[in-house]
PDB file of C-alpha atoms and ligand atoms in Angstrom:
ATOM      1  CA  MET A   1      99.467 108.954  98.873  1.00 95.00           C
ATOM      2  CA  LYS A   2      96.696 108.421 101.360  1.00 97.00           C
ATOM      3  CA  ARG A   3      97.017 110.131 104.728  1.00 98.00           C
ATOM      4  CA  ALA A   4      95.728 109.011 108.123  1.00 97.00           C
ATOM      5  CA  ILE A   5      92.606 110.881 109.265  1.00 98.00           C
ATOM      6  CA  LEU A   6      92.606 112.154 112.835  1.00 98.00           C
ATOM      7  CA  ILE A   7      89.681 111.072 114.975  1.00 97.00           C
ATOM      8  CA  HIS A   8      87.977 113.439 117.427  1.00 98.00           C
ATOM      9  CA  PRO A   9      88.888 114.186 120.203  1.00 97.00           C
ATOM     10  CA  ASP A  10      92.334 115.422 119.121  1.00 98.00           C
ATOM     11  CA  PRO A  11      93.854 118.814 120.071  1.00 98.00           C
ATOM     12  CA  ARG A  12      94.872 119.384 116.416  1.00 98.00           C
ATOM     13  CA  LEU A  13      91.159 119.433 115.444  1.00 98.00           C
ATOM     14  CA  LYS A  14      90.547 122.353 117.810  1.00 98.00           C
ATOM     15  CA  LYS A  15      93.263 124.709 116.488  1.00 98.00           C
ATOM     16  CA  LEU A  16      92.979 127.873 114.478  1.00 98.00           C
ATOM     17  CA  CYS A  17      94.877 127.107 111.270  1.00 98.00           C
ATOM     18  CA  ASP A  18      97.387 129.433 109.617  1.00 97.00           C
ATOM     19  CA  PRO A  19      96.781 131.061 106.239  1.00 98.00           C
ATOM     20  CA  VAL A  20      98.790 129.606 103.374  1.00 97.00           C
ATOM     21  CA  ALA A  21     101.431 132.088 102.229  1.00 93.00           C
ATOM     22  CA  ASP A  22     102.967 130.423  99.194  1.00 93.00           C
ATOM     23  CA  ILE A  23     101.275 127.757  97.111  1.00 97.00           C
ATOM     24  CA  GLY A  24     104.133 125.525  95.996  1.00 96.00           C
ATOM     25  CA  ASP A  25     104.565 121.907  94.982  1.00 97.00           C
ATOM     26  CA  ASP A  26     104.502 120.661  98.585  1.00 97.00           C
ATOM     27  CA  LEU A  27     101.040 122.119  99.190  1.00 97.00           C
ATOM     28  CA  ARG A  28      99.771 120.931  95.811  1.00 98.00           C
ATOM     29  CA  LYS A  29     100.966 117.433  96.701  1.00 98.00           C
ATOM     30  CA  LEU A  30      99.195 117.733 100.075  1.00 98.00           C
ATOM     31  CA  ALA A  31      95.973 118.737  98.244  1.00 98.00           C
ATOM     32  CA  ASP A  32      96.270 115.703  95.950  1.00 98.00           C
ATOM     33  CA  ASP A  33      96.877 113.418  98.929  1.00 98.00           C
ATOM     34  CA  MET A  34      93.832 114.914 100.686  1.00 98.00           C
ATOM     35  CA  LEU A  35      91.631 114.332  97.612  1.00 98.00           C
ATOM     36  CA  GLU A  36      92.834 110.716  97.405  1.00 98.00           C
ATOM     37  CA  THR A  37      92.168 110.241 101.132  1.00 98.00           C
ATOM     38  CA  MET A  38      88.724 111.833 100.833  1.00 98.00           C
ATOM     39  CA  TYR A  39      87.581 109.756  97.815  1.00 96.00           C
ATOM     40  CA  ASP A  40      88.915 106.603  99.440  1.00 97.00           C
ATOM     41  CA  ALA A  41      87.131 107.179 102.771  1.00 97.00           C
ATOM     42  CA  PRO A  42      84.687 107.866 101.047  1.00 95.00           C
ATOM     43  CA  GLY A  43      83.739 111.427 101.890  1.00 96.00           C
ATOM     44  CA  ILE A  44      82.685 114.668 100.194  1.00 97.00           C
ATOM     45  CA  GLY A  45      85.072 117.038 101.964  1.00 98.00           C
ATOM     46  CA  LEU A  46      88.307 117.081 103.941  1.00 98.00           C
ATOM     47  CA  ALA A  47      90.223 119.849 105.725  1.00 98.00           C
ATOM     48  CA  ALA A  48      94.013 119.905 106.272  1.00 98.00           C
ATOM     49  CA  PRO A  49      93.815 119.746 110.103  1.00 98.00           C
ATOM     50  CA  GLN A  50      92.039 116.373 109.703  1.00 98.00           C
ATOM     51  CA  VAL A  51      95.298 114.967 108.384  1.00 98.00           C
ATOM     52  CA  GLY A  52      97.304 116.858 111.032  1.00 98.00           C
ATOM     53  CA  VAL A  53      98.377 119.860 108.918  1.00 98.00           C
ATOM     54  CA  LEU A  54      97.362 123.138 110.563  1.00 98.00           C
ATOM     55  CA  GLU A  55      97.071 125.226 107.393  1.00 98.00           C
ATOM     56  CA  ARG A  56      94.073 126.749 105.661  1.00 98.00           C
ATOM     57  CA  LEU A  57      93.379 124.201 102.919  1.00 98.00           C
ATOM     58  CA  ILE A  58      90.230 122.212 102.161  1.00 98.00           C
ATOM     59  CA  VAL A  59      89.209 119.857  99.377  1.00 98.00           C
ATOM     60  CA  LEU A  60      85.674 118.853  98.412  1.00 98.00           C
ATOM     61  CA  ASP A  61      83.587 117.154  95.780  1.00 97.00           C
ATOM     62  CA  CYS A  62      79.836 116.979  96.401  1.00 96.00           C
ATOM     63  CA  VAL A  63      78.882 115.469  93.014  1.00 94.00           C
ATOM     64  CA  LYS A  64      76.494 112.634  93.754  1.00 82.00           C
ATOM     65  CA  GLY A  65      76.099 109.392  91.813  1.00 77.00           C
ATOM     66  CA  GLU A  66      78.259 107.926  89.104  1.00 78.00           C
ATOM     67  CA  THR A  67      76.590 109.516  86.085  1.00 85.00           C
ATOM     68  CA  GLU A  68      77.915 113.003  86.767  1.00 88.00           C
ATOM     69  CA  ALA A  69      81.590 113.854  86.250  1.00 92.00           C
ATOM     70  CA  PRO A  70      83.550 114.374  89.487  1.00 93.00           C
ATOM     71  CA  ARG A  71      84.362 117.940  90.441  1.00 96.00           C
ATOM     72  CA  PRO A  72      87.325 117.991  92.786  1.00 97.00           C
ATOM     73  CA  LEU A  73      87.799 121.455  94.302  1.00 98.00           C
ATOM     74  CA  VAL A  74      90.955 122.542  96.062  1.00 98.00           C
ATOM     75  CA  MET A  75      90.653 125.709  98.140  1.00 98.00           C
ATOM     76  CA  PHE A  76      93.508 127.535  99.824  1.00 98.00           C
ATOM     77  CA  ASN A  77      92.583 130.253 102.373  1.00 98.00           C
ATOM     78  CA  PRO A  78      88.838 129.851 101.676  1.00 98.00           C
ATOM     79  CA  ARG A  79      86.470 132.311 103.289  1.00 98.00           C
ATOM     80  CA  VAL A  80      82.764 132.991 103.205  1.00 98.00           C
ATOM     81  CA  ILE A  81      82.203 136.516 101.933  1.00 98.00           C
ATOM     82  CA  ALA A  82      78.378 136.455 101.885  1.00 98.00           C
ATOM     83  CA  SER A  83      75.684 134.204 103.362  1.00 98.00           C
ATOM     84  CA  SER A  84      71.966 133.985 102.672  1.00 98.00           C
ATOM     85  CA  ASP A  85      69.501 134.732 105.455  1.00 98.00           C
ATOM     86  CA  GLU A  86      67.617 131.645 104.434  1.00 98.00           C
ATOM     87  CA  THR A  87      68.864 128.491 106.118  1.00 98.00           C
ATOM     88  CA  ASN A  88      68.937 124.814 105.383  1.00 95.00           C
ATOM     89  CA  VAL A  89      69.105 121.754 107.645  1.00 97.00           C
ATOM     90  CA  TYR A  90      71.263 118.859 106.584  1.00 97.00           C
ATOM     91  CA  GLU A  91      72.182 115.711 108.406  1.00 97.00           C
ATOM     92  CA  GLU A  92      75.952 116.115 108.652  1.00 98.00           C
ATOM     93  CA  GLY A  93      78.718 113.659 109.308  1.00 98.00           C
ATOM     94  CA  CYS A  94      82.505 113.976 109.463  1.00 98.00           C
ATOM     95  CA  LEU A  95      85.401 111.731 108.571  1.00 98.00           C
ATOM     96  CA  SER A  96      86.957 112.626 111.963  1.00 98.00           C
ATOM     97  CA  ILE A  97      83.748 111.515 113.754  1.00 98.00           C
ATOM     98  CA  PRO A  98      82.953 108.224 112.028  1.00 97.00           C
ATOM     99  CA  ASP A  99      79.393 106.876 111.867  1.00 96.00           C
ATOM    100  CA  GLN A 100      77.847 109.800 113.790  1.00 97.00           C
ATOM    101  CA  TYR A 101      75.286 112.046 112.113  1.00 97.00           C
ATOM    102  CA  ALA A 102      73.191 114.971 113.256  1.00 97.00           C
ATOM    103  CA  ASP A 103      71.098 117.788 111.836  1.00 98.00           C
ATOM    104  CA  VAL A 104      72.892 121.123 111.540  1.00 98.00           C
ATOM    105  CA  GLU A 105      71.310 124.399 110.382  1.00 98.00           C
ATOM    106  CA  ARG A 106      73.425 126.677 108.226  1.00 98.00           C
ATOM    107  CA  PRO A 107      72.898 129.406 105.630  1.00 98.00           C
ATOM    108  CA  ARG A 108      71.390 127.892 102.476  1.00 98.00           C
ATOM    109  CA  GLU A 109      73.712 129.775 100.134  1.00 98.00           C
ATOM    110  CA  VAL A 110      77.206 131.112 100.599  1.00 98.00           C
ATOM    111  CA  GLU A 111      79.574 133.062  98.423  1.00 98.00           C
ATOM    112  CA  VAL A 112      83.117 131.805  98.903  1.00 98.00           C
ATOM    113  CA  GLU A 113      86.449 133.291  97.879  1.00 98.00           C
ATOM    114  CA  TRP A 114      89.634 131.145  97.719  1.00 98.00           C
ATOM    115  CA  LEU A 115      92.934 130.638  95.970  1.00 98.00           C
ATOM    116  CA  ASP A 116      93.070 127.705  93.600  1.00 98.00           C
ATOM    117  CA  ARG A 117      96.029 125.347  93.181  1.00 97.00           C
ATOM    118  CA  ASN A 118      97.730 127.870  90.924  1.00 96.00           C
ATOM    119  CA  GLY A 119      97.249 130.710  93.405  1.00 97.00           C
ATOM    120  CA  ALA A 120      94.496 132.350  91.321  1.00 98.00           C
ATOM    121  CA  LEU A 121      91.644 134.021  93.200  1.00 98.00           C
ATOM    122  CA  GLN A 122      88.284 132.308  92.654  1.00 98.00           C
ATOM    123  CA  THR A 123      84.788 133.274  93.747  1.00 98.00           C
ATOM    124  CA  GLU A 124      81.665 131.163  93.546  1.00 98.00           C
ATOM    125  CA  THR A 125      78.236 130.944  95.102  1.00 98.00           C
ATOM    126  CA  PHE A 126      77.341 127.537  96.410  1.00 98.00           C
ATOM    127  CA  GLY A 127      73.916 126.161  97.317  1.00 97.00           C
ATOM    128  CA  GLY A 128      72.461 122.869  98.608  1.00 95.00           C
ATOM    129  CA  LEU A 129      74.887 120.205  99.758  1.00 96.00           C
ATOM    130  CA  TRP A 130      77.864 122.179  98.379  1.00 98.00           C
ATOM    131  CA  ALA A 131      77.000 125.116 100.666  1.00 98.00           C
ATOM    132  CA  THR A 132      76.750 122.907 103.724  1.00 98.00           C
ATOM    133  CA  CYS A 133      79.935 121.057 102.876  1.00 98.00           C
ATOM    134  CA  VAL A 134      82.089 124.128 102.201  1.00 98.00           C
ATOM    135  CA  GLN A 135      80.915 125.741 105.475  1.00 98.00           C
ATOM    136  CA  HIS A 136      81.629 122.520 107.415  1.00 98.00           C
ATOM    137  CA  GLU A 137      85.138 122.342 105.947  1.00 98.00           C
ATOM    138  CA  ILE A 138      85.959 126.014 106.551  1.00 98.00           C
ATOM    139  CA  ASP A 139      84.796 125.510 110.169  1.00 98.00           C
ATOM    140  CA  HIS A 140      87.548 122.869 110.527  1.00 98.00           C
ATOM    141  CA  LEU A 141      90.155 125.561 109.783  1.00 98.00           C
ATOM    142  CA  ASP A 142      88.860 127.485 112.795  1.00 98.00           C
ATOM    143  CA  GLY A 143      88.938 124.431 115.040  1.00 98.00           C
ATOM    144  CA  LYS A 144      85.204 123.978 114.897  1.00 98.00           C
ATOM    145  CA  LEU A 145      83.398 120.652 114.411  1.00 98.00           C
ATOM    146  CA  PHE A 146      79.754 120.037 113.390  1.00 98.00           C
ATOM    147  CA  ILE A 147      79.072 118.635 116.859  1.00 98.00           C
ATOM    148  CA  ASP A 148      79.870 122.059 118.288  1.00 98.00           C
ATOM    149  CA  TYR A 149      76.456 123.123 116.920  1.00 98.00           C
ATOM    150  CA  LEU A 150      74.673 120.429 118.951  1.00 98.00           C
ATOM    151  CA  LYS A 151      73.345 120.617 122.501  1.00 97.00           C
ATOM    152  CA  PRO A 152      76.085 119.834 125.069  1.00 97.00           C
ATOM    153  CA  LEU A 153      74.537 116.534 126.080  1.00 97.00           C
ATOM    154  CA  LYS A 154      74.430 115.194 122.530  1.00 97.00           C
ATOM    155  CA  ARG A 155      77.966 116.462 121.897  1.00 97.00           C
ATOM    156  CA  GLN A 156      79.279 114.741 125.047  1.00 97.00           C
ATOM    157  CA  LEU A 157      77.561 111.500 124.074  1.00 97.00           C
ATOM    158  CA  ILE A 158      79.227 111.507 120.653  1.00 98.00           C
ATOM    159  CA  THR A 159      82.620 112.462 122.152  1.00 98.00           C
ATOM    160  CA  ARG A 160      82.402 109.567 124.627  1.00 98.00           C
ATOM    161  CA  LYS A 161      81.686 107.183 121.758  1.00 97.00           C
ATOM    162  CA  MET A 162      84.720 108.492 119.897  1.00 97.00           C
ATOM    163  CA  VAL A 163      87.001 108.105 122.935  1.00 97.00           C
ATOM    164  CA  LYS A 164      85.829 104.463 123.147  1.00 97.00           C
ATOM    165  CA  LEU A 165      86.373 103.944 119.445  1.00 96.00           C
ATOM    166  CA  LYS A 166      89.904 105.303 119.646  1.00 94.00           C
ATOM    167  CA  LYS A 167      90.719 102.996 122.576  1.00 94.00           C
ATOM    168  CA  GLU A 168      89.385 100.019 120.646  1.00 93.00           C
ATOM    169  CA  ARG A 169      91.418 100.968 117.567  1.00 90.00           C
ATOM    170  CA  ALA A 170      94.567 101.429 119.680  1.00 89.00           C
ATOM    171  CA  ARG A 171      94.231  97.896 120.986  1.00 87.00           C
ATOM    172  CA  ILE A 172      94.266  96.336 117.499  1.00 73.00           C
TER     173      ILE A 172
HETATM  174 ZN1   ZN B 201      84.423 117.270 109.049  1.00 56.97          ZN
END
């Protein structure tokens, strides 16, 4: 089942999310719903607060093109345990900030630890787009958006556009 994606500004997108204690069927269903919502958008990552659930859960799939098999990843309580000194700049976007893009600099490689959908501990080192995406999604769990890395003026400009967009959508 697809879920509605919250649009910035929304207080739920600024909250520190709670760790997941018990991975049961409800949370697995939420993860499936989030994957469906993400693929439909389409996007390459989605965090639980973006669908209004303030728990530490993200989903992502950064496989590009149609020739490679999809790789849906579900991460409960993900955390970065090591980051490279080397950085990378990617033009980022966000499903909660539609049609707005900006360059963000982040570590080029990160080692991430998380619990999978069966509650098993997983560790993997990500690079390239995967590294950017997983860091962007984990930021969401701490109430942080990619526009928080931008200069205040640029951030305010984007926020004003989003306020306008939300008003327009509310009128329909
Ligand atoms: Zn985002």
